[in-house]
mmCIF file of C-alpha atoms in Angstrom:
data_model
loop_
_atom_site.group_PDB
_atom_site.id
_atom_site.type_symbol
_atom_site.label_atom_id
_atom_site.label_comp_id
_atom_site.label_asym_id
_atom_site.label_seq_id
_atom_site.Cartn_x
_atom_site.Cartn_y
_atom_site.Cartn_z
ATOM 1 C CA UNK A 281 113.880 238.791 5.007
ATOM 2 C CA UNK A 282 114.516 238.233 1.286
ATOM 3 C CA UNK A 283 117.507 240.076 -0.224
ATOM 4 C CA UNK A 284 115.313 242.075 -2.601
ATOM 5 C CA UNK A 285 112.973 243.132 0.208
ATOM 6 C CA UNK A 286 115.978 244.266 2.254
ATOM 7 C CA UNK A 287 117.434 246.209 -0.696
ATOM 8 C CA UNK A 288 114.174 248.168 -0.954
ATOM 9 C CA UNK A 289 114.809 249.629 2.506
ATOM 10 C CA UNK A 290 118.178 251.275 1.693
ATOM 11 C CA UNK A 291 119.017 254.296 -0.535
ATOM 12 C CA UNK A 292 119.951 253.842 -4.191
ATOM 13 C CA UNK A 293 123.570 254.899 -3.586
ATOM 14 C CA UNK A 294 123.871 252.208 -0.945
ATOM 15 C CA UNK A 295 122.468 249.624 -3.370
ATOM 16 C CA UNK A 296 125.110 250.550 -5.964
ATOM 17 C CA UNK A 297 127.863 250.388 -3.349
ATOM 18 C CA UNK A 298 126.619 247.125 -1.862
ATOM 19 C CA UNK A 299 126.453 245.388 -5.245
ATOM 20 C CA UNK A 300 129.933 246.595 -6.185
ATOM 21 C CA UNK A 301 131.461 245.589 -2.832
ATOM 22 C CA UNK A 302 129.826 242.129 -2.641
ATOM 23 C CA UNK A 303 130.772 241.254 -6.217
ATOM 24 C CA UNK A 304 134.255 242.664 -5.662
ATOM 25 C CA UNK A 305 134.800 240.547 -2.555
ATOM 26 C CA UNK A 306 133.464 237.459 -4.287
ATOM 27 C CA UNK A 307 135.790 238.044 -7.240
ATOM 28 C CA UNK A 308 138.652 238.548 -4.815
ATOM 29 C CA UNK A 309 138.135 235.014 -3.546
ATOM 30 C CA UNK A 310 135.663 235.312 -0.663
ATOM 31 C CA UNK A 311 132.604 233.064 -1.131
ATOM 32 C CA UNK A 312 129.684 235.526 -1.198
ATOM 33 C CA UNK A 313 126.350 235.465 -3.098
ATOM 34 C CA UNK A 314 127.389 238.108 -5.630
ATOM 35 C CA UNK A 315 125.125 236.853 -8.390
ATOM 36 C CA UNK A 316 122.091 236.677 -6.091
ATOM 37 C CA UNK A 317 122.675 240.251 -4.916
ATOM 38 C CA UNK A 318 123.102 241.461 -8.513
ATOM 39 C CA UNK A 319 119.945 239.719 -9.746
ATOM 40 C CA UNK A 320 117.933 241.026 -6.775
ATOM 41 C CA UNK A 321 119.195 244.578 -7.353
ATOM 42 C CA UNK A 322 118.397 244.401 -11.087
ATOM 43 C CA UNK A 323 114.851 243.214 -10.351
ATOM 44 C CA UNK A 324 114.515 246.012 -7.827
ATOM 45 C CA UNK A 325 115.652 248.538 -10.457
ATOM 46 C CA UNK A 326 112.950 247.249 -12.823
ATOM 47 C CA UNK A 327 110.238 248.295 -10.367
ATOM 48 C CA UNK A 328 112.008 251.207 -8.667
ATOM 49 C CA UNK A 329 112.494 254.510 -10.514
ATOM 50 C CA UNK A 330 115.200 255.635 -8.084
ATOM 51 C CA UNK A 331 117.681 252.936 -9.152
ATOM 52 C CA UNK A 332 119.385 253.424 -12.509
ATOM 53 C CA UNK A 333 120.192 250.110 -14.237
ATOM 54 C CA UNK A 334 123.099 251.701 -16.134
ATOM 55 C CA UNK A 335 124.762 252.845 -12.918
ATOM 56 C CA UNK A 336 123.982 249.500 -11.306
ATOM 57 C CA UNK A 337 125.591 247.602 -14.185
ATOM 58 C CA UNK A 338 128.631 249.906 -14.132
ATOM 59 C CA UNK A 339 129.126 249.428 -10.382
ATOM 60 C CA UNK A 340 128.759 245.660 -10.709
ATOM 61 C CA UNK A 341 131.272 245.574 -13.575
ATOM 62 C CA UNK A 342 133.730 247.786 -11.703
ATOM 63 C CA UNK A 343 133.458 245.600 -8.598
ATOM 64 C CA UNK A 344 134.028 242.442 -10.640
ATOM 65 C CA UNK A 345 137.087 243.827 -12.448
ATOM 66 C CA UNK A 346 138.673 245.410 -9.380
ATOM 67 C CA UNK A 347 138.029 242.393 -7.158
ATOM 68 C CA UNK A 348 139.515 239.999 -9.698
ATOM 69 C CA UNK A 349 142.586 242.219 -10.098
ATOM 70 C CA UNK A 350 143.184 242.335 -6.343
ATOM 71 C CA UNK A 351 142.669 238.580 -6.168
ATOM 72 C CA UNK A 352 145.254 238.134 -8.930
ATOM 73 C CA UNK A 353 147.803 240.255 -7.055
ATOM 74 C CA UNK A 354 147.191 238.370 -3.806
ATOM 75 C CA UNK A 355 147.431 235.002 -5.531
ATOM 76 C CA UNK A 356 150.634 235.921 -7.335
ATOM 77 C CA UNK A 357 152.235 237.057 -4.091
ATOM 78 C CA UNK A 358 150.847 234.353 -1.792
ATOM 79 C CA UNK A 359 151.204 231.392 -4.153
ATOM 80 C CA UNK A 360 149.956 227.910 -3.314
ATOM 81 C CA UNK A 361 150.286 228.382 0.475
ATOM 82 C CA UNK A 362 147.515 230.956 0.075
ATOM 83 C CA UNK A 363 145.208 228.365 -1.511
ATOM 84 C CA UNK A 364 146.029 225.951 1.311
ATOM 85 C CA UNK A 365 145.071 228.566 3.928
ATOM 86 C CA UNK A 366 141.864 229.415 2.080
ATOM 87 C CA UNK A 367 141.098 225.700 1.887
ATOM 88 C CA UNK A 368 141.266 225.563 5.668
ATOM 89 C CA UNK A 369 138.820 228.463 6.013
ATOM 90 C CA UNK A 370 136.482 227.579 3.139
ATOM 91 C CA UNK A 371 136.797 223.801 2.575
ATOM 92 C CA UNK A 372 133.618 223.610 0.480
ATOM 93 C CA UNK A 373 134.968 226.146 -1.994
ATOM 94 C CA UNK A 374 138.764 225.763 -1.795
ATOM 95 C CA UNK A 375 139.096 222.038 -1.102
ATOM 96 C CA UNK A 376 141.611 219.914 -2.997
ATOM 97 C CA UNK A 377 138.975 218.670 -5.435
ATOM 98 C CA UNK A 378 137.747 222.173 -6.267
ATOM 99 C CA UNK A 379 141.268 223.539 -6.648
ATOM 100 C CA UNK A 380 142.298 220.665 -8.919
ATOM 101 C CA UNK A 381 139.228 221.128 -11.114
ATOM 102 C CA UNK A 382 139.755 224.886 -11.408
ATOM 103 C CA UNK A 383 143.476 224.444 -12.095
ATOM 104 C CA UNK A 384 142.767 221.991 -14.937
ATOM 105 C CA UNK A 385 140.329 224.489 -16.435
ATOM 106 C CA UNK A 386 142.909 227.274 -16.291
ATOM 107 C CA UNK A 387 145.700 225.160 -17.752
ATOM 108 C CA UNK A 388 143.467 223.998 -20.601
ATOM 109 C CA UNK A 389 141.634 227.196 -21.474
ATOM 110 C CA UNK A 390 143.857 230.017 -20.177
ATOM 111 C CA UNK A 391 142.261 233.417 -20.828
ATOM 112 C CA UNK A 392 138.945 231.782 -21.714
ATOM 113 C CA UNK A 393 138.808 230.278 -18.221
ATOM 114 C CA UNK A 394 139.008 233.781 -16.748
ATOM 115 C CA UNK A 395 136.384 235.104 -19.162
ATOM 116 C CA UNK A 396 133.848 232.275 -18.939
ATOM 117 C CA UNK A 397 134.658 231.700 -15.273
ATOM 118 C CA UNK A 398 132.519 234.751 -14.597
ATOM 119 C CA UNK A 399 129.445 232.744 -15.460
ATOM 120 C CA UNK A 400 130.307 229.807 -13.158
ATOM 121 C CA UNK A 401 130.004 230.384 -9.405
ATOM 122 C CA UNK A 402 133.019 228.251 -8.452
ATOM 123 C CA UNK A 403 135.365 229.653 -11.106
ATOM 124 C CA UNK A 404 134.176 233.188 -10.374
ATOM 125 C CA UNK A 405 135.628 232.850 -6.874
ATOM 126 C CA UNK A 406 138.809 231.157 -8.122
ATOM 127 C CA UNK A 407 139.583 233.233 -11.232
ATOM 128 C CA UNK A 408 141.657 236.051 -9.733
ATOM 129 C CA UNK A 409 143.667 234.229 -7.058
ATOM 130 C CA UNK A 410 144.296 231.119 -9.150
ATOM 131 C CA UNK A 411 145.408 233.122 -12.204
ATOM 132 C CA UNK A 412 147.926 234.842 -9.929
ATOM 133 C CA UNK A 413 149.123 231.577 -8.386
ATOM 134 C CA UNK A 414 149.647 230.099 -11.874
ATOM 135 C CA UNK A 415 151.515 233.276 -12.944
ATOM 136 C CA UNK A 416 149.285 233.991 -15.916
ATOM 137 C CA UNK A 417 150.718 237.036 -17.769
ATOM 138 C CA UNK A 418 148.921 240.038 -16.339
ATOM 139 C CA UNK A 419 148.035 241.581 -19.708
ATOM 140 C CA UNK A 420 146.216 238.384 -20.705
ATOM 141 C CA UNK A 421 144.468 238.233 -17.366
ATOM 142 C CA UNK A 422 143.485 241.913 -17.556
ATOM 143 C CA UNK A 423 141.911 241.590 -21.013
ATOM 144 C CA UNK A 424 139.897 238.518 -20.025
ATOM 145 C CA UNK A 425 139.034 240.073 -16.667
ATOM 146 C CA UNK A 426 137.726 243.351 -18.099
ATOM 147 C CA UNK A 427 135.743 241.721 -20.912
ATOM 148 C CA UNK A 428 134.362 239.005 -18.657
ATOM 149 C CA UNK A 429 133.422 241.469 -15.928
ATOM 150 C CA UNK A 430 131.562 243.759 -18.322
ATOM 151 C CA UNK A 431 129.764 240.980 -20.200
ATOM 152 C CA UNK A 432 128.761 239.078 -17.051
ATOM 153 C CA UNK A 433 127.853 241.958 -14.722
ATOM 154 C CA UNK A 434 126.502 244.323 -17.370
ATOM 155 C CA UNK A 435 124.771 241.568 -19.318
ATOM 156 C CA UNK A 436 123.161 240.058 -16.229
ATOM 157 C CA UNK A 437 121.897 243.471 -15.149
ATOM 158 C CA UNK A 438 120.465 244.215 -18.611
ATOM 159 C CA UNK A 439 118.743 240.845 -19.023
ATOM 160 C CA UNK A 440 117.243 240.690 -15.521
ATOM 161 C CA UNK A 441 116.162 244.351 -15.679
ATOM 162 C CA UNK A 442 114.438 243.796 -19.059
ATOM 163 C CA UNK A 443 112.695 240.650 -17.827
ATOM 164 C CA UNK A 444 111.610 242.486 -14.685
ATOM 165 C CA UNK A 445 110.108 245.368 -16.669
ATOM 166 C CA UNK A 446 108.177 243.003 -18.931
ATOM 167 C CA UNK A 447 106.974 240.952 -15.958
ATOM 168 C CA UNK A 448 105.835 244.069 -14.139
ATOM 169 C CA UNK A 449 103.899 245.245 -17.204
ATOM 170 C CA UNK A 450 102.179 241.870 -17.444
ATOM 171 C CA UNK A 451 101.271 241.979 -13.782
ATOM 172 C CA UNK A 452 99.747 245.442 -14.193
ATOM 173 C CA UNK A 453 97.584 244.190 -17.050
ATOM 174 C CA UNK A 454 96.833 240.882 -15.399
ATOM 175 C CA UNK A 455 93.287 241.792 -14.362
ATOM 176 C CA UNK A 456 92.335 242.746 -17.928
ATOM 177 C CA UNK A 457 94.167 239.785 -19.432
ATOM 178 C CA UNK A 458 92.536 237.495 -16.910
ATOM 179 C CA UNK A 459 89.106 238.829 -17.817
ATOM 180 C CA UNK A 460 89.704 238.429 -21.564
ATOM 181 C CA UNK A 461 91.158 234.941 -21.060
ATOM 182 C CA UNK A 462 88.182 233.928 -18.922
ATOM 183 C CA UNK A 463 85.727 235.151 -21.575
ATOM 184 C CA UNK A 464 87.600 233.367 -24.379
ATOM 185 C CA UNK A 465 87.815 230.147 -22.373
ATOM 186 C CA UNK A 466 84.109 230.370 -21.555
ATOM 187 C CA UNK A 467 83.107 230.898 -25.205
ATOM 188 C CA UNK A 468 85.434 228.138 -26.411
ATOM 189 C CA UNK A 469 84.129 225.715 -23.810
ATOM 190 C CA UNK A 470 80.554 226.522 -24.743
ATOM 191 C CA UNK A 471 81.221 225.928 -28.449
ATOM 192 C CA UNK A 472 83.005 222.627 -27.745
ATOM 193 C CA UNK A 473 80.186 221.384 -25.532
ATOM 194 C CA UNK A 474 77.555 222.449 -28.102
ATOM 195 C CA UNK A 475 79.474 220.745 -30.920
ATOM 196 C CA UNK A 476 79.828 217.507 -28.946
ATOM 197 C CA UNK A 477 76.109 217.619 -28.030
ATOM 198 C CA UNK A 478 75.117 218.032 -31.683
ATOM 199 C CA UNK A 479 77.349 215.081 -32.723
ATOM 200 C CA UNK A 480 75.899 212.926 -29.938
ATOM 201 C CA UNK A 481 72.357 213.815 -31.060
ATOM 202 C CA UNK A 482 73.213 212.921 -34.656
ATOM 203 C CA UNK A 483 74.634 209.525 -33.583
ATOM 204 C CA UNK A 484 71.490 208.800 -31.522
ATOM 205 C CA UNK A 485 69.266 209.716 -34.465
ATOM 206 C CA UNK A 486 71.251 207.449 -36.800
ATOM 207 C CA UNK A 487 71.072 204.579 -34.311
ATOM 208 C CA UNK A 488 67.313 205.008 -33.899
ATOM 209 C CA UNK A 489 66.811 204.919 -37.692
ATOM 210 C CA UNK A 490 68.589 201.567 -38.005
ATOM 211 C CA UNK A 491 66.628 199.877 -35.230
ATOM 212 C CA UNK A 492 63.390 198.226 -36.584
ATOM 213 C CA UNK A 493 60.182 199.350 -35.081
ATOM 214 C CA UNK A 494 58.466 196.941 -32.706
ATOM 215 C CA UNK A 495 55.296 195.135 -33.869
#
């Protein structure tokens, strides 16, 4: 069953909680499809009056900020041995190559890596724990974490919800639009064919006029 279809079977409160928990766990450092769940929930809100997009966006933002903060605390306390253990459990996400790439990003960009890391699946998982391991000052991490969480989670919810509403409106009018389009295409095709037929007739007439009559 598709995630969106499954979300339709549970109450709105459970949808809010699920989105917040999944995104929180992903931000904490556990590889989960947080973005897929958020996008599916936002699309569901676009066609479901019982789900408030504002509450959904707030829950997603809260989950992102809280999860990243917990991940930071765990990373600061656990240090590099923590990354090594996570690499053993999730080699595709916390392998040496991934860790090295994320570490270079953090060392080069600092707070911006935390902020923009929200929009990159790999860095979204790494942001909290790695910032803690590298002992980034907490106040810098908190600012980037809060702003990034709100912009990513709230912005994603707003954009997907708006697109979903527009798409749903188009689908509702599709039969009328289809009828109008079919009529316009039919008229246009008829005019094109008639125009080409007239030009072909003119060329045939001109050709006949230039050919001498037979004796």
